[in-house]
Each structure stands twice: as structure tokens, then as C-alpha cells.
Amino acid sequence: MAEWWRGVPKLELHAHLNGSIRSSTLLELAKERSKKGDLVLSEVEGVILKDDRSLQECFKLFDLIHVLTTDHGTISRITKEVIEDFAAENVIYLELRTTPKKNEAVGMSKRSYVEAVLAGFKAVETVKAIHLPSDGNIQYPDEVTHKNSTSEGPRMQQIFVRLLLSIDRRESLDGAMETVQLALEMRNSGVVGIDLSGNPVVGEWQTFLPALTCARKQGLPITLHCGEVPNREEIQGMLEFRPERLGHVCCLEDLEWKTLKESDIPVEVCLTSNVRTECVTSIADHHFADLYRVKHPLILCTDDPGVFSTTISREYALAASCFDLTKTELFQLAKNAVNFIFADNKLKETLRLIMEEAECVFAGTK
Ligand SMILES: [Zn+2]
């Protein structure tokens, strides 16, 4: 089933750059570092090569990724590879998110970090990666190009890519403000929104409220990681803030579910991630079923496909089998994701056309 879903055009709206890194690249980077004596390969090789990681092993891998991805060249390289991997899953629009980092040892500022990510956008080779907004003089090259061909041969597959800058819960308000400022300055380079993420038991989300409010006042859409742990005050505060999207929303209580449903705030659902990180006990118990039943806006996403050993196609196949959805129903869900992207309306129209064209091919399949 995952193979069938691979053929269907899809959108990915919740994927962290570092968590999407290829295992093969991670292993290569670890080998280079071990030659320099920075780490012992045998201590990390097992967790890199393993597929079915426990929660502790996932944390270990996140720590390792953090250690191995510290310079501009590596940031650009993993960005390029991650986009190519999503394109290989037939993702036509990708909103990648990442926390801009400072690393004085290698002369990295938050700005140069984001520039390295954008350099990765431009370095994509296997598909045509389009990351610039439609205003100004920029033209979309081929509106519905997916499988068109020209006299010079088949056109290259396209993926539209945009960037969300994440505020990490470990940061100070000043750090968060710097990230928002950077996002505002880089709006014409492909940055389309702000995310709040990081260890849900670290820090308080209210710390970042002035930065999030500043982003909102400037018209930057916001998505918040919400309800990964039961934190009543925080969950209620986030729902009251009414961000443009919410990620996860696992640990809600009855009244909060009611508020969420009334709000119509689209939810980024990450099935495998939620099970691996033990936010839900099993996929069968996942709140997707209830939210889908009441027609709440939902988007299927991977979160960290590298760390959780999944793909967006696999997430669709999982949803189909666990919640007994037909291909037509799930295709509709994939198509609806267009409504919830943070990029401009012109791009929404383009994506809608691509999905409608695909609907003729895929949605009628039982
Ligand atoms: Zn996430």
C-alpha cells in the first residue's frame, strides 16, 4: 500500500530538517568524525543503522544528529538530500522546518545557518525545486508540469519547497525575537512561517508569546507543537492564541477537544512519531479517528522520517489500514492539505490544479 501511495502527489507540512536526514549520510558523517577522533563509531553505528528505534534510541539519534550537523556545508547537503527524498515520495509541496542555530566555532550565525539551508534548496539536482514566492518578477515555470513533456523530452519533476523557522523551547525571548526577525527579512527567499518546537517539558510557551505576537502582527503564519505532554495551562493558552496550524495535539482533555473542534485549526497529524514518542499508546487509539469523524481539518505528516524510519507514503498507508479509509477518502485528505499551506494563494491554485489532475487518475481507484 505504501508503494501505491508513493505514486500519489502529496503535501508535507510538518517535517523537521534534522529529523529527516538519511541514515547513510549520518553514517558517513559519523565515520568522518571518528577518523578525527571526535567520536567512537562502534558506539553510534548500531543506532544509526537500526530501523525500529525505541524512544531512548530516538533521543540518542537526535543528539548524534545535533553533534554531526554543525557546519554550513553539512547543513546545505542534508537540506538538498531531504528535498530529493521527499520528491522521490512524490511530494509536490514541502514545508520544511528548522531551528536556526549559532555556532561560533565555525563562524555560524542564525542568518548564515538559514542561508546554508537555502543554498541546499538551490543545490537540488534530481528534481526542479522551486522555493521563491510568486510575487515580484518571479514566474512559476510550468504551472501543471508534473508529467507534461516537451519536444526536448520529459520535463523534470517539480517540488515546491518553503521554509518555516522554528523557535526552540530552550531559547530565550531574545533568541526567539531574532528568529522572527530573520523570518521576516527572508520572506522573499522562501521563508513562510514560524514554528514553536523542542522538548515539551522544557521552558514555558508564554516566554515566546511576544515573539509569536510580533510574527502574527507582521502577517507571518504560526504553527505550534501542542499537547505532546499533558500541560493544561499551556494547551488552553495555545488554543486561545489560535495559531494557523497545530502539531500533534495528543494529550487534550474533553473541554480542550471541544475547543479545538470549534476552532477549526488544522492539525498536523504524525502517526508513527506519536507512537514512537509515546504521546499515544497505539495508532488504533490515535485521535486521528475522532477528528476525522467530525471532519476536523487534518494533514498527514512525518515529523522526523529519518529518526522514526518512515515515509509520507507509509503514513498514508498506515492511516488507510488503521482507520479503514478508502483511497478516495484519503486522496481527499491529501488534496485538502493545499488549503492549509503557509505559502501564497497563487501557489495554492497551482497545487490545486496538480491535485485535481491527479484526482482523475487516483481517486477513482478502490
Ligand atoms: Zn515536530
mmCIF file of N, CA and C in Angstrom, residues 130-238:
data_model
loop_
_atom_site.group_PDB
_atom_site.id
_atom_site.type_symbol
_atom_site.label_atom_id
_atom_site.label_comp_id
_atom_site.label_asym_id
_atom_site.label_seq_id
_atom_site.Cartn_x
_atom_site.Cartn_y
_atom_site.Cartn_z
ATOM 1 N N ILE A 130 11.478 24.542 -6.396
ATOM 2 C CA ILE A 130 11.085 25.945 -6.554
ATOM 3 C C ILE A 130 10.780 26.508 -5.178
ATOM 4 N N HIS A 131 11.563 27.496 -4.765
ATOM 5 C CA HIS A 131 11.407 27.965 -3.387
ATOM 6 C C HIS A 131 11.079 29.437 -3.277
ATOM 7 N N LEU A 132 10.939 30.125 -4.401
ATOM 8 C CA LEU A 132 10.691 31.566 -4.308
ATOM 9 C C LEU A 132 9.202 31.872 -4.422
ATOM 10 N N PRO A 133 8.748 32.898 -3.708
ATOM 11 C CA PRO A 133 7.330 33.245 -3.775
ATOM 12 C C PRO A 133 6.941 33.809 -5.135
ATOM 13 N N SER A 134 5.638 33.881 -5.357
ATOM 14 C CA SER A 134 5.174 34.220 -6.702
ATOM 15 C C SER A 134 5.081 35.709 -6.957
ATOM 16 N N ASP A 135 5.213 36.523 -5.880
ATOM 17 C CA ASP A 135 5.096 37.953 -6.143
ATOM 18 C C ASP A 135 6.407 38.495 -6.731
ATOM 19 N N GLY A 136 6.399 39.778 -7.079
ATOM 20 C CA GLY A 136 7.577 40.344 -7.729
ATOM 21 C C GLY A 136 7.649 39.852 -9.159
ATOM 22 N N ASN A 137 8.846 39.687 -9.642
ATOM 23 C CA ASN A 137 9.013 39.319 -11.050
ATOM 24 C C ASN A 137 9.128 37.821 -11.265
ATOM 25 N N ILE A 138 8.969 37.071 -10.184
ATOM 26 C CA ILE A 138 9.225 35.635 -10.316
ATOM 27 C C ILE A 138 8.021 34.929 -10.933
ATOM 28 N N GLN A 139 8.273 34.143 -11.918
ATOM 29 C CA GLN A 139 7.207 33.403 -12.596
ATOM 30 C C GLN A 139 7.328 31.930 -12.232
ATOM 31 N N TYR A 140 6.180 31.284 -12.060
ATOM 32 C CA TYR A 140 6.253 29.833 -11.928
ATOM 33 C C TYR A 140 6.544 29.257 -13.298
ATOM 34 N N PRO A 141 7.534 28.424 -13.422
ATOM 35 C CA PRO A 141 7.959 27.964 -14.718
ATOM 36 C C PRO A 141 6.882 27.218 -15.508
ATOM 37 N N ASP A 142 6.374 26.149 -14.947
ATOM 38 C CA ASP A 142 5.397 25.350 -15.694
ATOM 39 C C ASP A 142 4.275 25.062 -14.723
ATOM 40 N N GLU A 143 3.133 25.645 -14.977
ATOM 41 C CA GLU A 143 2.065 25.560 -13.992
ATOM 42 C C GLU A 143 1.754 24.124 -13.572
ATOM 43 N N VAL A 144 1.242 23.357 -14.494
ATOM 44 C CA VAL A 144 0.919 21.975 -14.140
ATOM 45 C C VAL A 144 1.851 21.090 -14.938
ATOM 46 N N THR A 145 2.998 20.876 -14.392
ATOM 47 C CA THR A 145 4.043 20.300 -15.221
ATOM 48 C C THR A 145 4.290 18.844 -14.924
ATOM 49 N N HIS A 146 3.581 18.374 -13.923
ATOM 50 C CA HIS A 146 4.028 17.133 -13.336
ATOM 51 C C HIS A 146 4.468 16.080 -14.325
ATOM 52 N N LYS A 147 3.617 15.827 -15.287
ATOM 53 C CA LYS A 147 4.052 14.794 -16.230
ATOM 54 C C LYS A 147 3.934 15.294 -17.665
ATOM 55 N N ASN A 148 3.939 16.590 -17.834
ATOM 56 C CA ASN A 148 3.965 17.124 -19.199
ATOM 57 C C ASN A 148 5.316 16.823 -19.834
ATOM 58 N N SER A 149 5.338 16.828 -21.132
ATOM 59 C CA SER A 149 6.636 16.678 -21.776
ATOM 60 C C SER A 149 6.738 17.693 -22.909
ATOM 61 N N THR A 150 7.937 17.940 -23.326
ATOM 62 C CA THR A 150 8.167 18.897 -24.398
ATOM 63 C C THR A 150 8.897 18.186 -25.521
ATOM 64 N N SER A 151 9.134 18.929 -26.590
ATOM 65 C CA SER A 151 9.835 18.314 -27.720
ATOM 66 C C SER A 151 11.260 17.922 -27.327
ATOM 67 N N GLU A 152 11.777 18.586 -26.272
ATOM 68 C CA GLU A 152 13.153 18.235 -25.838
ATOM 69 C C GLU A 152 13.147 17.014 -24.912
ATOM 70 N N GLY A 153 11.978 16.424 -24.696
ATOM 71 C CA GLY A 153 11.927 15.246 -23.823
ATOM 72 C C GLY A 153 11.110 15.569 -22.589
ATOM 73 N N PRO A 154 11.006 14.595 -21.659
ATOM 74 C CA PRO A 154 10.168 14.806 -20.488
ATOM 75 C C PRO A 154 10.683 15.951 -19.626
ATOM 76 N N ARG A 155 9.756 16.756 -19.110
ATOM 77 C CA ARG A 155 10.157 17.824 -18.205
ATOM 78 C C ARG A 155 10.523 17.226 -16.868
ATOM 79 N N MET A 156 11.326 17.970 -16.151
ATOM 80 C CA MET A 156 11.774 17.484 -14.861
ATOM 81 C C MET A 156 10.637 17.572 -13.844
ATOM 82 N N GLN A 157 10.555 16.589 -12.963
ATOM 83 C CA GLN A 157 9.576 16.638 -11.881
ATOM 84 C C GLN A 157 9.833 17.880 -11.027
ATOM 85 N N GLN A 158 8.765 18.451 -10.464
ATOM 86 C CA GLN A 158 8.901 19.664 -9.661
ATOM 87 C C GLN A 158 8.518 19.418 -8.216
ATOM 88 N N ILE A 159 9.173 20.136 -7.337
ATOM 89 C CA ILE A 159 8.708 20.178 -5.946
ATOM 90 C C ILE A 159 8.789 21.641 -5.492
ATOM 91 N N PHE A 160 7.701 22.142 -4.931
ATOM 92 C CA PHE A 160 7.714 23.485 -4.355
ATOM 93 C C PHE A 160 8.160 23.333 -2.905
ATOM 94 N N VAL A 161 9.151 24.117 -2.505
ATOM 95 C CA VAL A 161 9.700 23.996 -1.160
ATOM 96 C C VAL A 161 9.645 25.336 -0.447
ATOM 97 N N ARG A 162 9.188 25.313 0.789
ATOM 98 C CA ARG A 162 9.178 26.517 1.610
ATOM 99 C C ARG A 162 9.760 26.171 2.978
ATOM 100 N N LEU A 163 10.147 27.229 3.705
ATOM 101 C CA LEU A 163 10.834 27.020 4.974
ATOM 102 C C LEU A 163 10.078 27.679 6.125
ATOM 103 N N LEU A 164 9.956 26.951 7.233
ATOM 104 C CA LEU A 164 9.457 27.538 8.481
ATOM 105 C C LEU A 164 10.651 27.633 9.425
ATOM 106 N N LEU A 165 10.795 28.752 10.098
ATOM 107 C CA LEU A 165 11.859 28.853 11.099
ATOM 108 C C LEU A 165 11.272 28.505 12.462
ATOM 109 N N SER A 166 11.942 27.586 13.145
ATOM 110 C CA SER A 166 11.447 27.111 14.443
ATOM 111 C C SER A 166 12.101 27.874 15.580
ATOM 112 N N ILE A 167 11.283 28.158 16.590
ATOM 113 C CA ILE A 167 11.794 28.660 17.862
ATOM 114 C C ILE A 167 11.908 27.431 18.761
ATOM 115 N N ASP A 168 13.073 27.235 19.355
ATOM 116 C CA ASP A 168 13.280 26.092 20.252
ATOM 117 C C ASP A 168 12.887 26.514 21.664
ATOM 118 N N ARG A 169 12.175 25.636 22.359
ATOM 119 C CA ARG A 169 11.688 25.974 23.705
ATOM 120 C C ARG A 169 12.808 26.242 24.700
ATOM 121 N N ARG A 170 14.044 25.850 24.337
ATOM 122 C CA ARG A 170 15.174 26.129 25.235
ATOM 123 C C ARG A 170 15.651 27.573 25.114
ATOM 124 N N GLU A 171 15.190 28.267 24.032
ATOM 125 C CA GLU A 171 15.724 29.596 23.753
ATOM 126 C C GLU A 171 15.168 30.655 24.701
ATOM 127 N N SER A 172 15.846 31.808 24.711
ATOM 128 C CA SER A 172 15.346 32.975 25.440
ATOM 129 C C SER A 172 14.383 33.726 24.517
ATOM 130 N N LEU A 173 13.682 34.705 25.086
ATOM 131 C CA LEU A 173 12.810 35.531 24.245
ATOM 132 C C LEU A 173 13.646 36.277 23.200
ATOM 133 N N ASP A 174 14.823 36.736 23.593
ATOM 134 C CA ASP A 174 15.682 37.448 22.631
ATOM 135 C C ASP A 174 16.029 36.551 21.438
ATOM 136 N N GLY A 175 16.350 35.296 21.745
ATOM 137 C CA GLY A 175 16.674 34.336 20.677
ATOM 138 C C GLY A 175 15.480 34.139 19.750
ATOM 139 N N ALA A 176 14.297 34.044 20.350
ATOM 140 C CA ALA A 176 13.069 33.849 19.563
ATOM 141 C C ALA A 176 12.794 35.072 18.696
ATOM 142 N N MET A 177 13.011 36.262 19.267
ATOM 143 C CA MET A 177 12.785 37.505 18.507
ATOM 144 C C MET A 177 13.740 37.563 17.312
ATOM 145 N N GLU A 178 14.970 37.115 17.532
ATOM 146 C CA GLU A 178 15.956 37.121 16.442
ATOM 147 C C GLU A 178 15.474 36.215 15.299
ATOM 148 N N THR A 179 14.919 35.068 15.672
ATOM 149 C CA THR A 179 14.415 34.125 14.657
ATOM 150 C C THR A 179 13.239 34.735 13.882
ATOM 151 N N VAL A 180 12.327 35.391 14.607
ATOM 152 C CA VAL A 180 11.176 36.014 13.933
ATOM 153 C C VAL A 180 11.662 37.114 12.988
ATOM 154 N N GLN A 181 12.605 37.912 13.463
ATOM 155 C CA GLN A 181 13.142 38.996 12.644
ATOM 156 C C GLN A 181 13.760 38.444 11.354
ATOM 157 N N LEU A 182 14.503 37.360 11.530
ATOM 158 C CA LEU A 182 15.156 36.700 10.387
ATOM 159 C C LEU A 182 14.107 36.185 9.391
ATOM 160 N N ALA A 183 13.063 35.586 9.940
ATOM 161 C CA ALA A 183 11.988 35.062 9.075
ATOM 162 C C ALA A 183 11.356 36.197 8.277
ATOM 163 N N LEU A 184 11.148 37.341 8.943
ATOM 164 C CA LEU A 184 10.541 38.487 8.255
ATOM 165 C C LEU A 184 11.464 39.001 7.152
ATOM 166 N N GLU A 185 12.747 39.051 7.459
ATOM 167 C CA GLU A 185 13.708 39.553 6.461
ATOM 168 C C GLU A 185 13.859 38.589 5.288
ATOM 169 N N MET A 186 13.628 37.303 5.530
ATOM 170 C CA MET A 186 13.870 36.305 4.481
ATOM 171 C C MET A 186 12.574 35.811 3.834
ATOM 172 N N ARG A 187 11.549 36.576 3.984
ATOM 173 C CA ARG A 187 10.254 36.190 3.396
ATOM 174 C C ARG A 187 10.333 36.034 1.891
ATOM 175 N N ASN A 188 11.118 36.876 1.245
ATOM 176 C CA ASN A 188 11.209 36.780 -0.213
ATOM 177 C C ASN A 188 12.206 35.720 -0.669
ATOM 178 N N SER A 189 12.782 35.018 0.289
ATOM 179 C CA SER A 189 13.730 33.954 -0.072
ATOM 180 C C SER A 189 13.150 32.574 0.175
ATOM 181 N N GLY A 190 11.883 32.514 0.589
ATOM 182 C CA GLY A 190 11.254 31.200 0.748
ATOM 183 C C GLY A 190 10.797 30.877 2.157
ATOM 184 N N VAL A 191 11.027 31.794 3.116
ATOM 185 C CA VAL A 191 10.562 31.544 4.484
ATOM 186 C C VAL A 191 9.097 31.989 4.572
ATOM 187 N N VAL A 192 8.233 31.091 5.062
ATOM 188 C CA VAL A 192 6.792 31.407 5.046
ATOM 189 C C VAL A 192 6.111 31.356 6.417
ATOM 190 N N GLY A 193 6.844 31.001 7.473
ATOM 191 C CA GLY A 193 6.159 30.941 8.761
ATOM 192 C C GLY A 193 7.084 30.623 9.912
ATOM 193 N N ILE A 194 6.461 30.546 11.092
ATOM 194 C CA ILE A 194 7.177 30.306 12.351
ATOM 195 C C ILE A 194 6.582 29.071 13.031
ATOM 196 N N ASP A 195 7.481 28.295 13.650
ATOM 197 C CA ASP A 195 7.065 27.101 14.388
ATOM 198 C C ASP A 195 7.618 27.213 15.801
ATOM 199 N N LEU A 196 6.902 26.668 16.770
ATOM 200 C CA LEU A 196 7.461 26.534 18.122
ATOM 201 C C LEU A 196 7.589 25.046 18.410
ATOM 202 N N SER A 197 8.813 24.610 18.715
ATOM 203 C CA SER A 197 9.028 23.182 18.943
ATOM 204 C C SER A 197 10.134 22.964 19.970
ATOM 205 N N GLY A 198 10.533 21.726 20.131
ATOM 206 C CA GLY A 198 11.574 21.381 21.109
ATOM 207 C C GLY A 198 11.001 20.500 22.201
ATOM 208 N N ASN A 199 11.843 20.186 23.170
ATOM 209 C CA ASN A 199 11.434 19.296 24.262
ATOM 210 C C ASN A 199 10.229 19.901 25.008
ATOM 211 N N PRO A 200 9.073 19.200 24.977
ATOM 212 C CA PRO A 200 7.851 19.796 25.530
ATOM 213 C C PRO A 200 7.870 19.980 27.046
ATOM 214 N N VAL A 201 8.832 19.363 27.735
ATOM 215 C CA VAL A 201 8.882 19.575 29.194
ATOM 216 C C VAL A 201 9.917 20.638 29.567
ATOM 217 N N VAL A 202 10.511 21.248 28.551
ATOM 218 C CA VAL A 202 11.483 22.321 28.799
ATOM 219 C C VAL A 202 10.843 23.673 28.479
ATOM 220 N N GLY A 203 11.046 24.644 29.341
ATOM 221 C CA GLY A 203 10.585 26.011 29.076
ATOM 222 C C GLY A 203 9.071 26.162 29.128
ATOM 223 N N GLU A 204 8.639 27.402 29.003
ATOM 224 C CA GLU A 204 7.199 27.703 29.021
ATOM 225 C C GLU A 204 6.849 28.459 27.757
ATOM 226 N N TRP A 205 5.759 28.071 27.137
ATOM 227 C CA TRP A 205 5.456 28.660 25.839
ATOM 228 C C TRP A 205 5.168 30.155 25.927
ATOM 229 N N GLN A 206 4.673 30.608 27.116
ATOM 230 C CA GLN A 206 4.361 32.039 27.281
ATOM 231 C C GLN A 206 5.598 32.921 27.106
ATOM 232 N N THR A 207 6.780 32.328 27.390
ATOM 233 C CA THR A 207 8.033 33.069 27.203
ATOM 234 C C THR A 207 8.093 33.650 25.794
ATOM 235 N N PHE A 208 7.556 32.891 24.833
ATOM 236 C CA PHE A 208 7.732 33.237 23.419
ATOM 237 C C PHE A 208 6.551 34.017 22.846
ATOM 238 N N LEU A 209 5.555 34.231 23.702
ATOM 239 C CA LEU A 209 4.335 34.897 23.234
ATOM 240 C C LEU A 209 4.615 36.254 22.565
ATOM 241 N N PRO A 210 5.492 37.112 23.153
ATOM 242 C CA PRO A 210 5.758 38.389 22.473
ATOM 243 C C PRO A 210 6.352 38.187 21.067
ATOM 244 N N ALA A 211 7.199 37.185 20.904
ATOM 245 C CA ALA A 211 7.806 36.934 19.583
ATOM 246 C C ALA A 211 6.752 36.409 18.611
ATOM 247 N N LEU A 212 5.889 35.522 19.107
ATOM 248 C CA LEU A 212 4.835 34.958 18.242
ATOM 249 C C LEU A 212 3.842 36.054 17.858
ATOM 250 N N THR A 213 3.531 36.914 18.819
ATOM 251 C CA THR A 213 2.601 38.018 18.544
ATOM 252 C C THR A 213 3.200 38.972 17.516
ATOM 253 N N CYS A 214 4.501 39.219 17.636
ATOM 254 C CA CYS A 214 5.196 40.081 16.670
ATOM 255 C C CYS A 214 5.105 39.467 15.266
ATOM 256 N N ALA A 215 5.342 38.159 15.172
ATOM 257 C CA ALA A 215 5.251 37.470 13.869
ATOM 258 C C ALA A 215 3.839 37.625 13.304
ATOM 259 N N ARG A 216 2.872 37.408 14.176
ATOM 260 C CA ARG A 216 1.469 37.497 13.735
ATOM 261 C C ARG A 216 1.128 38.897 13.222
ATOM 262 N N LYS A 217 1.578 39.919 13.960
ATOM 263 C CA LYS A 217 1.290 41.299 13.548
ATOM 264 C C LYS A 217 1.858 41.605 12.174
ATOM 265 N N GLN A 218 2.955 40.934 11.838
ATOM 266 C CA GLN A 218 3.586 41.157 10.532
ATOM 267 C C GLN A 218 3.025 40.205 9.461
ATOM 268 N N GLY A 219 2.031 39.418 9.847
ATOM 269 C CA GLY A 219 1.380 38.549 8.869
ATOM 270 C C GLY A 219 2.090 37.227 8.608
ATOM 271 N N LEU A 220 2.986 36.827 9.515
ATOM 272 C CA LEU A 220 3.652 35.524 9.349
ATOM 273 C C LEU A 220 2.805 34.440 10.013
ATOM 274 N N PRO A 221 2.383 33.424 9.284
ATOM 275 C CA PRO A 221 1.595 32.347 9.902
ATOM 276 C C PRO A 221 2.418 31.554 10.928
ATOM 277 N N ILE A 222 1.703 30.974 11.891
ATOM 278 C CA ILE A 222 2.365 30.278 13.013
ATOM 279 C C ILE A 222 1.784 28.883 13.191
ATOM 280 N N THR A 223 2.677 27.931 13.453
ATOM 281 C CA THR A 223 2.236 26.600 13.877
ATOM 282 C C THR A 223 2.930 26.279 15.198
ATOM 283 N N LEU A 224 2.191 25.648 16.107
ATOM 284 C CA LEU A 224 2.750 25.338 17.430
ATOM 285 C C LEU A 224 2.717 23.837 17.669
ATOM 286 N N HIS A 225 3.804 23.269 18.182
ATOM 287 C CA HIS A 225 3.759 21.904 18.701
ATOM 288 C C HIS A 225 2.926 21.975 19.989
ATOM 289 N N CYS A 226 1.873 21.214 20.031
ATOM 290 C CA CYS A 226 0.908 21.384 21.135
ATOM 291 C C CYS A 226 0.486 20.027 21.699
ATOM 292 N N GLY A 227 0.437 19.940 23.027
ATOM 293 C CA GLY A 227 -0.121 18.751 23.673
ATOM 294 C C GLY A 227 0.688 17.481 23.477
ATOM 295 N N GLU A 228 2.007 17.603 23.396
ATOM 296 C CA GLU A 228 2.829 16.374 23.353
ATOM 297 C C GLU A 228 2.892 15.747 24.739
ATOM 298 N N VAL A 229 2.708 16.591 25.757
ATOM 299 C CA VAL A 229 2.570 16.112 27.146
ATOM 300 C C VAL A 229 1.342 16.801 27.741
ATOM 301 N N PRO A 230 0.749 16.210 28.795
ATOM 302 C CA PRO A 230 -0.423 16.858 29.385
ATOM 303 C C PRO A 230 0.009 18.097 30.162
ATOM 304 N N ASN A 231 -0.295 19.254 29.636
ATOM 305 C CA ASN A 231 0.044 20.516 30.290
ATOM 306 C C ASN A 231 -1.148 21.439 30.063
ATOM 307 N N ARG A 232 -2.095 21.355 31.013
ATOM 308 C CA ARG A 232 -3.403 22.005 30.833
ATOM 309 C C ARG A 232 -3.298 23.478 30.461
ATOM 310 N N GLU A 233 -2.524 24.202 31.286
ATOM 311 C CA GLU A 233 -2.453 25.654 31.101
ATOM 312 C C GLU A 233 -1.902 25.987 29.705
ATOM 313 N N GLU A 234 -0.866 25.254 29.326
ATOM 314 C CA GLU A 234 -0.227 25.518 28.023
ATOM 315 C C GLU A 234 -1.172 25.182 26.862
ATOM 316 N N ILE A 235 -1.802 24.029 26.935
ATOM 317 C CA ILE A 235 -2.701 23.610 25.847
ATOM 318 C C ILE A 235 -3.830 24.628 25.681
ATOM 319 N N GLN A 236 -4.406 25.033 26.816
ATOM 320 C CA GLN A 236 -5.510 26.007 26.740
ATOM 321 C C GLN A 236 -5.022 27.348 26.185
ATOM 322 N N GLY A 237 -3.836 27.771 26.625
ATOM 323 C CA GLY A 237 -3.265 29.031 26.138
ATOM 324 C C GLY A 237 -3.014 28.978 24.634
ATOM 325 N N MET A 238 -2.496 27.857 24.166
ATOM 326 C CA MET A 238 -2.216 27.716 22.731
ATOM 327 C C MET A 238 -3.506 27.740 21.907
#
